XYZ file of C-alpha atoms in Angstrom:
700
model
C -40.545 64.708 -55.734
C -37.634 63.885 -53.170
C -34.092 64.566 -53.391
C -31.351 63.958 -50.881
C -29.704 67.019 -49.510
C -26.549 66.961 -47.460
C -24.338 69.467 -45.632
C -20.874 69.574 -44.492
C -20.331 72.351 -42.115
C -17.983 73.852 -39.467
C -19.192 76.681 -38.355
C -22.894 76.646 -39.261
C -23.073 78.469 -42.299
C -23.219 75.412 -44.819
C -26.147 74.100 -42.382
C -27.687 77.231 -42.458
C -28.062 77.295 -46.442
C -28.943 73.569 -46.528
C -31.797 74.436 -44.368
C -33.104 77.315 -46.451
C -32.702 75.178 -49.196
C -35.265 72.561 -47.438
C -37.446 75.479 -46.857
C -37.914 76.843 -50.381
C -38.171 73.178 -51.435
C -41.539 72.859 -49.583
C -42.819 76.159 -51.381
C -41.823 74.861 -54.628
C -43.098 71.328 -54.129
C -40.312 69.227 -53.565
C -39.088 67.304 -50.328
C -35.495 67.701 -49.354
C -34.441 65.149 -47.113
C -31.745 66.848 -45.383
C -28.633 65.269 -43.179
C -25.254 66.299 -42.131
C -22.695 64.519 -44.377
C -21.152 62.723 -40.980
C -24.681 60.907 -40.446
C -23.876 58.164 -42.513
C -26.518 55.769 -40.979
C -29.472 58.185 -42.263
C -28.475 57.769 -46.194
C -26.706 55.545 -48.707
C -25.200 56.839 -51.546
C -24.686 53.616 -52.928
C -28.190 52.840 -53.513
C -29.891 56.309 -53.475
C -31.894 57.023 -56.786
C -32.819 60.401 -56.200
C -30.749 63.569 -57.157
C -28.097 64.537 -54.264
C -27.578 68.257 -53.514
C -24.397 68.866 -51.413
C -23.727 71.853 -49.796
C -19.853 72.153 -48.399
C -17.777 74.370 -46.690
C -14.026 75.038 -46.381
C -11.856 75.134 -43.415
C -8.276 75.660 -42.404
C -6.077 75.952 -45.711
C -8.446 74.274 -47.798
C -9.572 71.267 -46.178
C -13.455 69.790 -45.877
C -14.874 70.422 -42.596
C -14.145 68.232 -39.869
C -18.041 66.718 -40.390
C -16.849 65.574 -43.871
C -13.280 63.834 -42.875
C -14.948 60.195 -42.927
C -16.954 60.721 -45.953
C -13.920 62.108 -47.934
C -11.851 59.355 -46.374
C -14.271 56.684 -47.626
C -15.187 58.336 -51.148
C -10.875 58.293 -51.654
C -10.653 54.469 -51.038
C -8.750 53.383 -53.787
C -10.325 50.049 -54.295
C -13.746 51.615 -55.171
C -14.516 51.120 -58.863
C -14.671 53.598 -61.275
C -18.578 53.570 -61.679
C -19.152 53.348 -57.985
C -21.568 56.164 -58.169
C -22.618 55.678 -61.941
C -25.896 56.102 -60.932
C -25.617 59.180 -58.642
C -26.984 62.649 -60.036
C -25.827 65.525 -57.941
C -25.355 69.557 -57.583
C -22.915 70.919 -55.332
C -22.603 74.464 -53.585
C -19.091 75.234 -52.116
C -18.329 77.649 -49.897
C -14.980 79.282 -49.452
C -12.807 82.199 -49.061
C -10.739 83.557 -51.897
C -8.318 84.840 -49.168
C -6.943 81.734 -48.908
C -5.033 79.959 -51.844
C -7.468 76.871 -52.316
C -10.446 78.463 -52.521
C -13.411 76.268 -51.903
C -11.100 73.618 -51.804
C -13.310 71.682 -49.228
C -16.153 71.527 -52.038
C -13.684 70.774 -54.837
C -12.412 67.895 -53.512
C -15.455 66.088 -53.136
C -17.087 67.339 -56.309
C -13.910 65.896 -57.927
C -13.893 62.775 -56.331
C -17.496 62.081 -57.033
C -16.737 62.650 -60.666
C -13.969 60.083 -60.371
C -16.181 57.447 -59.075
C -18.696 57.999 -61.868
C -21.197 60.351 -60.568
C -22.443 63.237 -62.872
C -23.945 66.815 -62.592
C -27.387 67.458 -63.182
C -26.536 71.157 -61.941
C -23.423 73.068 -62.350
C -21.520 73.538 -59.269
C -21.440 76.565 -57.605
C -18.345 78.489 -55.944
C -19.544 81.096 -53.123
C -17.043 83.279 -51.819
C -17.093 85.033 -48.381
C -14.699 87.425 -49.232
C -17.130 89.485 -51.191
C -20.174 87.859 -49.605
C -21.524 84.386 -49.942
C -25.116 85.454 -51.182
C -23.836 87.013 -54.557
C -23.820 83.324 -55.740
C -25.821 81.424 -52.865
C -28.902 83.301 -53.871
C -28.631 82.613 -57.358
C -27.484 79.331 -57.630
C -30.582 78.366 -55.088
C -32.570 80.048 -57.317
C -31.803 78.083 -60.159
C -31.828 74.537 -58.593
C -35.634 74.314 -58.928
C -35.347 74.675 -62.718
C -32.602 72.079 -62.777
C -34.466 69.723 -60.535
C -37.798 69.803 -62.803
C -35.350 69.213 -65.909
C -33.728 66.242 -64.372
C -37.002 64.754 -63.003
C -38.496 65.362 -66.321
C -35.570 63.382 -67.997
C -36.194 60.709 -65.436
C -39.749 60.615 -66.459
C -38.894 60.388 -70.024
C -36.756 57.575 -69.344
C -39.453 55.611 -67.836
C -38.303 56.279 -64.212
C -40.796 58.070 -61.675
C -40.334 60.093 -58.476
C -43.217 61.695 -57.805
C -45.581 63.086 -60.651
C -44.673 66.176 -62.557
C -46.694 67.530 -65.472
C -44.317 67.697 -68.871
C -44.120 71.056 -70.676
C -44.695 71.234 -73.913
C -41.504 70.257 -76.098
C -39.716 69.974 -73.052
C -35.960 68.472 -73.368
C -35.104 65.526 -72.180
C -31.327 66.399 -72.127
C -29.338 64.922 -69.299
C -26.651 67.435 -69.413
C -26.085 69.865 -66.299
C -27.931 72.950 -66.123
C -26.083 76.039 -65.589
C -27.048 78.326 -63.059
C -26.469 81.187 -64.850
C -28.862 80.417 -67.870
C -31.667 79.426 -65.451
C -34.525 81.672 -64.503
C -33.303 83.471 -61.291
C -36.792 83.061 -59.524
C -37.128 82.761 -55.760
C -40.167 83.103 -53.300
C -40.327 86.671 -52.903
C -42.404 89.710 -52.080
C -42.841 92.716 -54.512
C -42.863 95.631 -52.825
C -44.257 98.750 -54.841
C -44.598 102.011 -53.011
C -47.792 103.336 -54.137
C -50.846 105.114 -52.874
C -51.883 102.018 -50.919
C -48.835 102.461 -48.834
C -49.141 105.792 -47.868
C -48.441 105.258 -44.180
C -45.140 103.674 -44.582
C -44.163 105.882 -47.751
C -45.181 109.032 -46.632
C -41.917 110.448 -45.021
C -40.372 108.608 -48.226
C -42.313 110.900 -50.653
C -41.476 114.005 -48.480
C -37.854 113.219 -48.704
C -38.243 113.087 -52.811
C -40.259 116.017 -52.839
C -37.118 117.816 -50.923
C -34.612 116.519 -52.972
C -36.752 117.557 -55.977
C -36.205 121.359 -55.006
C -32.710 121.506 -55.499
C -30.516 119.806 -57.840
C -27.654 120.769 -55.813
C -28.773 118.782 -52.800
C -29.235 115.811 -54.814
C -25.621 116.153 -56.146
C -24.592 116.130 -52.114
C -26.415 113.639 -51.031
C -24.478 110.981 -49.427
C -26.040 107.515 -48.743
C -25.412 105.876 -45.347
C -26.577 102.978 -43.317
C -29.877 104.490 -42.412
C -30.898 106.357 -45.657
C -30.243 105.665 -49.297
C -29.904 107.735 -52.642
C -31.455 107.254 -55.760
C -31.860 105.163 -57.885
C -32.246 102.493 -54.927
C -34.892 105.220 -52.721
C -37.299 104.879 -55.763
C -36.799 101.435 -56.654
C -39.540 98.701 -56.302
C -37.826 96.065 -54.118
C -37.581 92.414 -54.426
C -36.981 91.361 -50.726
C -36.854 87.564 -49.518
C -39.635 85.950 -48.073
C -39.805 85.971 -44.205
C -38.087 82.980 -42.680
C -40.787 80.954 -40.980
C -40.588 81.715 -37.028
C -39.998 78.719 -34.849
C -38.943 79.183 -31.413
C -40.941 80.279 -28.294
C -38.583 82.150 -25.599
C -40.086 82.425 -21.859
C -38.303 83.797 -19.167
C -38.463 82.517 -15.637
C -37.213 83.148 -12.324
C -33.371 83.929 -11.621
C -30.845 81.443 -11.196
C -28.792 80.159 -8.542
C -25.111 80.494 -8.874
C -24.635 76.791 -8.575
C -27.138 76.494 -11.596
C -25.244 78.982 -13.769
C -21.979 77.013 -13.375
C -23.494 73.846 -14.784
C -24.921 75.827 -17.329
C -21.509 76.768 -18.190
C -20.242 73.250 -18.414
C -22.690 71.942 -20.586
C -22.758 74.528 -23.003
C -19.383 74.262 -24.517
C -17.759 71.556 -26.364
C -15.759 68.887 -24.477
C -13.392 68.480 -23.523
C -12.760 71.826 -21.738
C -9.728 72.594 -19.496
C -9.546 75.537 -16.871
C -6.355 76.600 -16.931
C -4.472 79.821 -15.121
C -2.667 82.467 -16.884
C 0.701 82.155 -15.377
C 2.490 84.787 -16.872
C 1.725 87.622 -19.633
C 4.694 89.315 -21.704
C 4.129 92.172 -23.984
C 6.692 91.568 -26.982
C 6.427 94.903 -28.663
C 7.141 98.193 -27.396
C 4.834 100.941 -27.084
C 5.251 102.523 -30.317
C 4.719 99.594 -32.337
C 2.001 99.428 -34.838
C 0.333 96.718 -32.991
C 0.555 95.245 -30.007
C 1.645 91.566 -29.542
C 1.367 89.482 -26.066
C 2.641 86.538 -25.053
C 0.567 84.221 -22.736
C 1.704 81.465 -20.588
C -1.167 78.571 -19.140
C -0.178 76.331 -16.753
C -1.080 72.696 -17.493
C 0.345 71.154 -14.282
C -3.167 69.984 -13.082
C -4.441 69.022 -16.098
C -3.978 65.813 -18.676
C -4.105 68.555 -21.569
C -0.929 67.355 -24.085
C 0.219 69.010 -27.144
C 3.190 68.969 -29.965
C 4.490 71.753 -31.278
C 2.627 72.932 -34.480
C -0.852 71.966 -32.565
C -3.430 74.521 -32.213
C -5.885 74.869 -29.406
C -9.308 76.852 -28.878
C -9.887 79.606 -26.222
C -13.373 79.795 -25.094
C -13.995 83.908 -24.857
C -17.274 86.072 -23.475
C -18.831 88.974 -25.617
C -17.585 92.358 -23.930
C -19.613 92.935 -20.942
C -20.391 96.477 -21.820
C -21.884 95.684 -25.459
C -23.885 92.896 -23.689
C -25.242 95.377 -21.133
C -26.030 97.763 -24.008
C -28.188 95.131 -25.927
C -29.786 94.189 -22.822
C -30.532 97.948 -22.100
C -31.856 98.618 -26.086
C -33.931 95.516 -25.861
C -35.716 96.542 -22.596
C -34.439 93.280 -21.350
C -31.767 94.819 -18.597
C -34.309 94.542 -15.588
C -34.098 90.402 -16.265
C -30.674 89.957 -17.151
C -30.748 87.197 -14.669
C -34.178 85.476 -15.367
C -33.653 81.833 -16.809
C -34.744 81.399 -20.503
C -36.593 78.442 -21.436
C -36.856 77.714 -25.482
C -39.437 75.825 -26.973
C -40.252 74.747 -30.742
C -43.558 76.754 -31.743
C -46.479 74.078 -32.378
C -47.520 75.580 -35.633
C -43.826 76.591 -37.161
C -43.666 76.043 -40.593
C -39.843 75.149 -40.300
C -39.311 71.664 -40.881
C -37.005 69.646 -38.615
C -36.627 72.804 -36.329
C -35.072 72.228 -32.695
C -33.972 74.841 -30.342
C -30.294 75.845 -30.794
C -28.188 73.321 -29.010
C -25.459 76.061 -27.941
C -27.829 77.584 -25.761
C -28.062 75.536 -22.671
C -31.318 74.692 -20.979
C -30.524 76.425 -17.473
C -28.817 79.537 -18.413
C -29.624 83.417 -17.460
C -30.407 85.863 -20.169
C -26.849 87.513 -19.477
C -24.904 84.032 -19.500
C -26.458 83.456 -23.142
C -25.933 86.636 -24.460
C -22.202 86.641 -22.800
C -21.051 83.155 -23.648
C -23.153 81.704 -26.262
C -24.242 84.088 -29.236
C -22.219 86.015 -31.212
C -23.477 89.537 -30.699
C -20.655 90.780 -33.116
C -21.980 88.764 -35.998
C -22.651 90.823 -39.174
C -26.296 90.342 -39.533
C -27.168 88.108 -42.395
C -29.904 89.257 -45.041
C -32.559 87.137 -43.431
C -31.810 88.585 -40.037
C -32.351 91.957 -41.816
C -35.133 90.471 -43.251
C -36.868 89.664 -40.099
C -36.306 92.818 -38.382
C -38.189 94.547 -41.122
C -41.393 93.230 -39.424
C -40.848 94.468 -35.952
C -39.972 98.075 -37.375
C -42.614 100.759 -36.755
C -41.066 103.916 -38.419
C -42.056 104.017 -42.491
C -38.710 105.433 -43.466
C -36.538 102.923 -41.112
C -38.643 100.279 -42.153
C -38.452 101.066 -45.952
C -34.390 101.592 -45.670
C -34.213 98.059 -43.704
C -36.434 96.401 -46.637
C -33.527 97.949 -49.083
C -30.829 96.496 -47.218
C -32.204 92.906 -47.725
C -33.428 93.256 -51.202
C -32.114 92.275 -54.359
C -31.845 95.891 -55.583
C -30.222 96.749 -52.340
C -27.067 94.174 -52.580
C -24.521 97.106 -52.903
C -25.858 99.080 -50.022
C -25.868 95.694 -48.034
C -22.318 94.969 -48.722
C -20.963 98.648 -48.334
C -23.117 99.634 -45.231
C -23.273 96.593 -43.193
C -20.698 93.783 -44.441
C -17.894 95.920 -45.007
C -18.629 97.865 -42.122
C -18.781 95.187 -39.679
C -21.874 96.478 -38.300
C -23.588 94.396 -35.806
C -27.178 93.741 -33.868
C -25.874 96.364 -31.651
C -25.380 99.047 -34.396
C -28.306 98.377 -36.345
C -30.605 98.542 -33.313
C -29.143 101.918 -32.123
C -29.186 103.099 -36.197
C -33.078 102.069 -36.031
C -34.725 103.378 -32.822
C -38.256 101.783 -33.796
C -37.115 98.200 -34.372
C -38.176 96.702 -31.606
C -37.234 92.440 -32.057
C -38.622 89.846 -29.917
C -36.275 87.929 -28.455
C -36.915 84.675 -30.218
C -35.908 86.495 -33.488
C -32.726 87.106 -32.059
C -32.059 83.470 -30.764
C -33.288 81.923 -34.450
C -30.738 84.425 -35.937
C -27.846 84.914 -34.110
C -25.265 82.475 -34.418
C -23.302 80.441 -31.743
C -20.217 82.179 -30.236
C -17.616 80.211 -31.574
C -13.904 79.557 -29.671
C -10.919 81.192 -31.102
C -8.140 78.996 -32.386
C -4.675 80.077 -31.724
C -1.006 78.311 -32.432
C 0.986 76.637 -29.606
C 4.108 78.364 -29.331
C 5.946 76.220 -27.367
C 7.165 72.945 -26.731
C 6.538 70.936 -23.734
C 10.047 69.309 -23.831
C 11.124 72.987 -23.065
C 8.473 74.039 -20.766
C 7.160 70.836 -18.873
C 3.425 71.767 -17.839
C 3.379 74.887 -19.826
C 1.621 75.793 -23.086
C 2.643 79.783 -24.606
C 0.423 81.208 -27.316
C 0.815 84.767 -28.957
C -1.716 87.072 -30.331
C -2.041 90.863 -31.693
C -4.461 92.651 -30.043
C -7.062 93.215 -32.671
C -8.284 96.826 -32.790
C -10.907 98.255 -35.548
C -13.415 100.839 -36.333
C -17.371 100.053 -36.510
C -18.849 102.803 -38.551
C -22.321 103.791 -37.292
C -24.265 106.745 -38.413
C -22.853 108.960 -35.816
C -19.653 107.647 -34.878
C -16.889 105.544 -35.642
C -16.634 103.454 -32.677
C -13.124 101.785 -31.617
C -13.504 97.895 -30.870
C -11.309 95.479 -29.792
C -11.398 91.837 -31.038
C -13.760 89.628 -29.104
C -11.173 87.342 -27.197
C -8.130 89.422 -27.951
C -9.648 92.639 -26.095
C -11.082 89.990 -23.429
C -7.363 88.568 -22.626
C -6.041 91.494 -22.820
C -8.080 92.875 -19.994
C -7.829 89.755 -17.924
C -3.982 90.307 -17.833
C -3.566 93.933 -17.550
C -2.568 93.683 -13.855
C 0.264 91.605 -14.297
C 1.432 92.166 -17.853
C 5.472 92.465 -17.974
C 7.229 94.199 -20.610
C 9.430 92.396 -22.749
C 12.579 93.662 -20.958
C 11.380 91.361 -18.083
C 10.136 88.792 -19.875
C 13.407 86.414 -18.585
C 13.091 87.214 -15.081
C 11.656 85.002 -12.666
C 8.079 85.710 -11.353
C 8.617 87.058 -8.030
C 5.529 87.330 -5.613
C 2.098 85.693 -5.586
C 1.552 84.593 -9.304
C -1.449 86.022 -10.787
C -4.398 83.038 -10.925
C -6.884 84.317 -13.575
C -8.329 81.511 -15.232
C -9.552 80.848 -18.795
C -11.219 77.845 -20.471
C -9.393 76.121 -23.319
C -10.073 72.948 -25.576
C -7.875 70.873 -27.706
C -8.498 71.119 -31.806
C -8.336 68.111 -34.325
C -4.826 67.195 -34.530
C -3.212 68.619 -37.946
C -0.517 67.652 -40.191
C 1.457 70.904 -39.078
C 4.347 69.245 -37.091
C 7.946 68.637 -37.945
C 8.762 65.819 -40.226
C 9.018 62.218 -38.869
C 12.481 61.924 -40.152
C 14.780 64.614 -38.209
C 17.344 64.453 -41.245
C 14.812 66.267 -43.362
C 15.473 69.794 -43.950
C 12.956 72.415 -43.140
C 11.760 75.792 -44.399
C 9.572 77.672 -42.223
C 7.699 81.028 -43.440
C 5.947 82.984 -40.384
C 5.787 87.082 -40.523
C 4.530 88.666 -37.159
C 2.631 86.077 -34.885
C 2.889 83.524 -37.608
C 6.383 82.566 -35.961
C 4.126 81.005 -33.242
C 4.490 77.647 -34.084
C 8.107 77.651 -35.393
C 9.388 78.589 -31.907
C 7.682 75.627 -30.714
C 9.488 73.595 -33.558
C 13.071 75.177 -32.398
C 12.397 74.588 -28.656
C 11.647 71.170 -29.483
C 14.475 70.235 -31.904
C 16.973 71.955 -29.549
C 15.641 69.561 -26.917
C 16.014 66.496 -29.333
C 19.571 67.598 -30.093
C 20.595 67.638 -26.513
C 19.065 64.290 -25.784
C 20.362 62.817 -29.343
C 23.780 64.216 -29.796
C 24.499 61.517 -32.236
C 21.318 62.141 -34.433
C 21.631 63.799 -37.708
C 19.537 66.426 -37.880
C 18.596 68.778 -41.216
C 19.016 72.282 -41.699
C 16.128 74.957 -40.384
C 15.601 77.766 -42.373
C 13.557 80.443 -40.990
C 11.892 83.497 -43.084
C 10.719 85.785 -40.665
C 9.282 89.285 -41.279
C 8.023 92.328 -38.933
C 7.669 96.144 -39.729
C 10.261 97.922 -37.648
C 13.458 95.946 -36.075
C 13.456 97.904 -32.689
C 9.640 97.517 -32.184
C 7.924 94.391 -33.206
C 10.989 92.206 -33.729
C 9.385 89.126 -31.790
C 11.570 86.474 -29.885
C 14.508 88.207 -31.096
C 17.116 86.994 -28.343
C 15.441 83.581 -28.399
C 16.350 83.725 -32.467
C 19.662 84.747 -32.048
C 20.138 81.760 -29.343
C 18.650 79.170 -31.634
C 21.277 80.615 -34.346
C 24.000 80.560 -32.026
C 23.562 76.663 -31.005
C 23.023 75.649 -34.616
C 19.716 74.863 -34.112
C 18.353 77.194 -36.347
C 20.752 77.013 -39.486
C 19.535 80.163 -41.354
C 17.802 83.181 -40.259
C 16.663 85.724 -42.700
C 14.440 88.593 -41.452
C 12.606 91.267 -43.420
C 11.781 94.652 -41.999
C 8.959 96.088 -44.105
C 8.838 99.598 -42.667
C 12.274 100.523 -41.671
C 14.018 103.457 -43.651
C 15.233 101.829 -46.760
C 19.225 101.971 -46.659
C 20.700 103.807 -49.830
C 22.558 100.643 -51.389
C 22.487 99.717 -54.769
C 20.326 96.400 -53.731
C 18.016 97.345 -51.011
C 17.345 94.640 -48.483
C 14.244 92.435 -48.959
C 11.247 94.054 -47.672
C 8.883 90.988 -47.084
C 9.320 87.416 -46.461
C 8.343 86.395 -50.250
C 10.872 89.091 -51.298
C 13.611 87.132 -48.948
C 12.285 83.643 -50.545
C 13.225 84.890 -53.877
C 16.056 86.061 -52.673
C 17.356 82.642 -51.788
C 15.439 81.153 -54.442
C 18.155 78.489 -55.537
C 18.715 77.274 -52.074
C 14.517 77.124 -51.370
C 14.533 74.840 -54.585
C 17.354 72.984 -53.798
C 15.588 72.030 -50.160
C 12.259 71.358 -51.662
C 13.117 69.524 -54.891
C 16.341 67.827 -54.387
C 16.760 66.988 -50.705
C 13.050 66.286 -50.138
C 12.636 68.903 -47.624
C 9.369 70.500 -46.084
C 8.225 74.268 -46.217
C 5.817 75.233 -43.474
C 3.914 78.803 -43.763
C 1.861 80.566 -41.079
C 0.306 83.857 -40.764
C -2.151 86.312 -42.763
C -4.025 84.708 -45.621
C -5.295 88.025 -47.087
C -1.920 89.152 -48.714
C 1.113 86.988 -47.134
C -0.051 83.559 -48.019
C -0.883 84.290 -51.621
C 2.386 86.241 -52.400
C 4.396 83.722 -50.564
C 2.372 80.910 -52.824
C 3.143 83.220 -55.801
C 6.854 83.171 -54.865
C 7.374 79.930 -54.501
C 5.597 78.962 -58.271
C 8.296 81.688 -59.566
C 10.982 79.877 -57.774
C 10.004 76.333 -58.768
C 9.258 77.811 -62.750
C 12.981 79.801 -62.937
C 14.826 76.643 -61.061
C 13.110 73.642 -63.218
C 12.524 75.777 -66.168
C 9.012 75.077 -66.514
C 6.167 77.344 -66.863
C 4.090 78.752 -64.159
C 1.063 75.893 -64.472
C 3.729 73.045 -64.101
C 5.476 74.592 -61.223
C 1.878 75.121 -59.777
C 1.552 71.186 -60.410
C 4.804 70.933 -58.476
C 3.471 72.771 -55.417
C 0.202 70.876 -55.775
C 2.284 67.394 -55.553
C 4.495 68.756 -52.437
C 1.041 69.675 -50.730
C -0.481 65.956 -51.767
C 2.887 64.636 -49.948
C 2.338 66.665 -46.741
C 5.724 68.616 -47.654
C 3.757 71.953 -48.332
C 1.888 73.047 -45.059
C 0.129 76.120 -44.157
C -1.539 77.528 -41.124
C -3.115 80.523 -42.159
C -6.073 82.804 -41.116
C -7.909 85.721 -42.372
């Protein structure tokens, strides 16, 4: 019984889930024809008779992933008839993050368009939320998929269509209604682990712990579960854990590489085109007592053909922390072979269909290079990874705890002690000393180290052959069983270390560089062009909302507009509003002097700044605390710009709080000014987004 399985992925999650569906399909007696949605030469929905299953991620501010752009464009063709896909039956799983306003919108766009063209569900759509854990929806959705497929094939069999043989159950319904995940049996390929007398070796320590807890109710009351130890009732529960993912890689280490070969490996391991550019200047924009440290870096593009427009973003290719790489190699007992060459092959006897060596690991690279530049060793291990570690853990209690963490019963512990605590592979290996995974297991489960995106914070009209970008130095606590470790962001921590020898305080930012210019180089790559750019019509008014480092693209906008005004003095330029926010006026008011300059020269017509943590003034009406408060305070003018003057609004910054709050404020403003309910106001905003007059560049 064949079905077509398509995935649309940005960072590999949708692909991994689709591959898991394919593996489970084999066990269930189905055949999944798996393709990336961009591989349109390998499938044809116009003539497809088998059921379709689609796994779709979401990128940006609610867009389908890059691999689905062509597909979405094709199915949005307005010349297609409404029954174009009337023959198609499908089920769709959308992946997203509820911290973003347009949750799971990549999947929703495809879902809606398929139905517009006549396709119908055989299985209800699932929306998985990375904010709380994708597996909370993914696992039951996949588990329910098999019964939905069986029901679909039985229905077709009853209608005289066949696609493989399937025995009909007595009194089986031939309904063609979509099956609902919540109403289907939640079954999956599992191993039932029951602690009994036959498992004395693995359970001996657990039984001793149970006896100790039984000696005193006080001890039970005081017991605190942790990453390495559970509490009741999980400690006594029978566990349902996932099946072991099929192994497929074979790893060999050979003689050390030469430096020339290593350099070539770097070139072939990254996406093209990539540009090596020197950092020509680094400035700290915040004071030393600011809550967050913000840096501005200037890149010299003079020896490249890299080009950009204000509003564009680009990627920085960054390595893992050297200390963490060395720590991992040491823990894996591979430190002595760090310079050895890594050779990967697919196991001849693997049960994994379509298995292939990871494309992000180049053939000619050393072990150290692979862990430094290719693999995301900071990634939170997924449950399938934890499950794989179980079989390489010798200590009974440690093995049991890892089984709990990847089990259905231990979902809450996994979320609390691994996912929310941002535990990485090294943390797990240090917490479970008897776990000794082979290298092939790590390469099968560690994801690709992704380039980090940054917004351009300059205009090439103002700074020829230069590119500016800004960032907060990310710092967070990672909790291990023994101590909380302060870590820095993979990319921001690396960049901060790189520029430390020549970092200037903000007071010196305007001074000309003296002496020999610093020349550390980084690798950057352009990102796909977005709609986050100034209007084609310069007379259209613009509202910009960018607290904190969200101001970055707007500095580029303002620099660009100022130069255009100088070059075209007779041109009619629209008003420019900026709503900026920070914590303290004297500590983290980014680009304060530049903004004052733009205001004085008329490039910026309205500047509204909010300070969230400065002492509130003792006035009858306190000033706005956040940018969304300032928006509401000027709601009448905002509504006028957007609804009467055909203006544009741009938002850049944090998705977790700011983006949602700004969106809600805009809904309230439109509702109040138009005298409509919130639903109508939301529809108005949706129309602005459709017209590309409400644009977002947000991140989590």
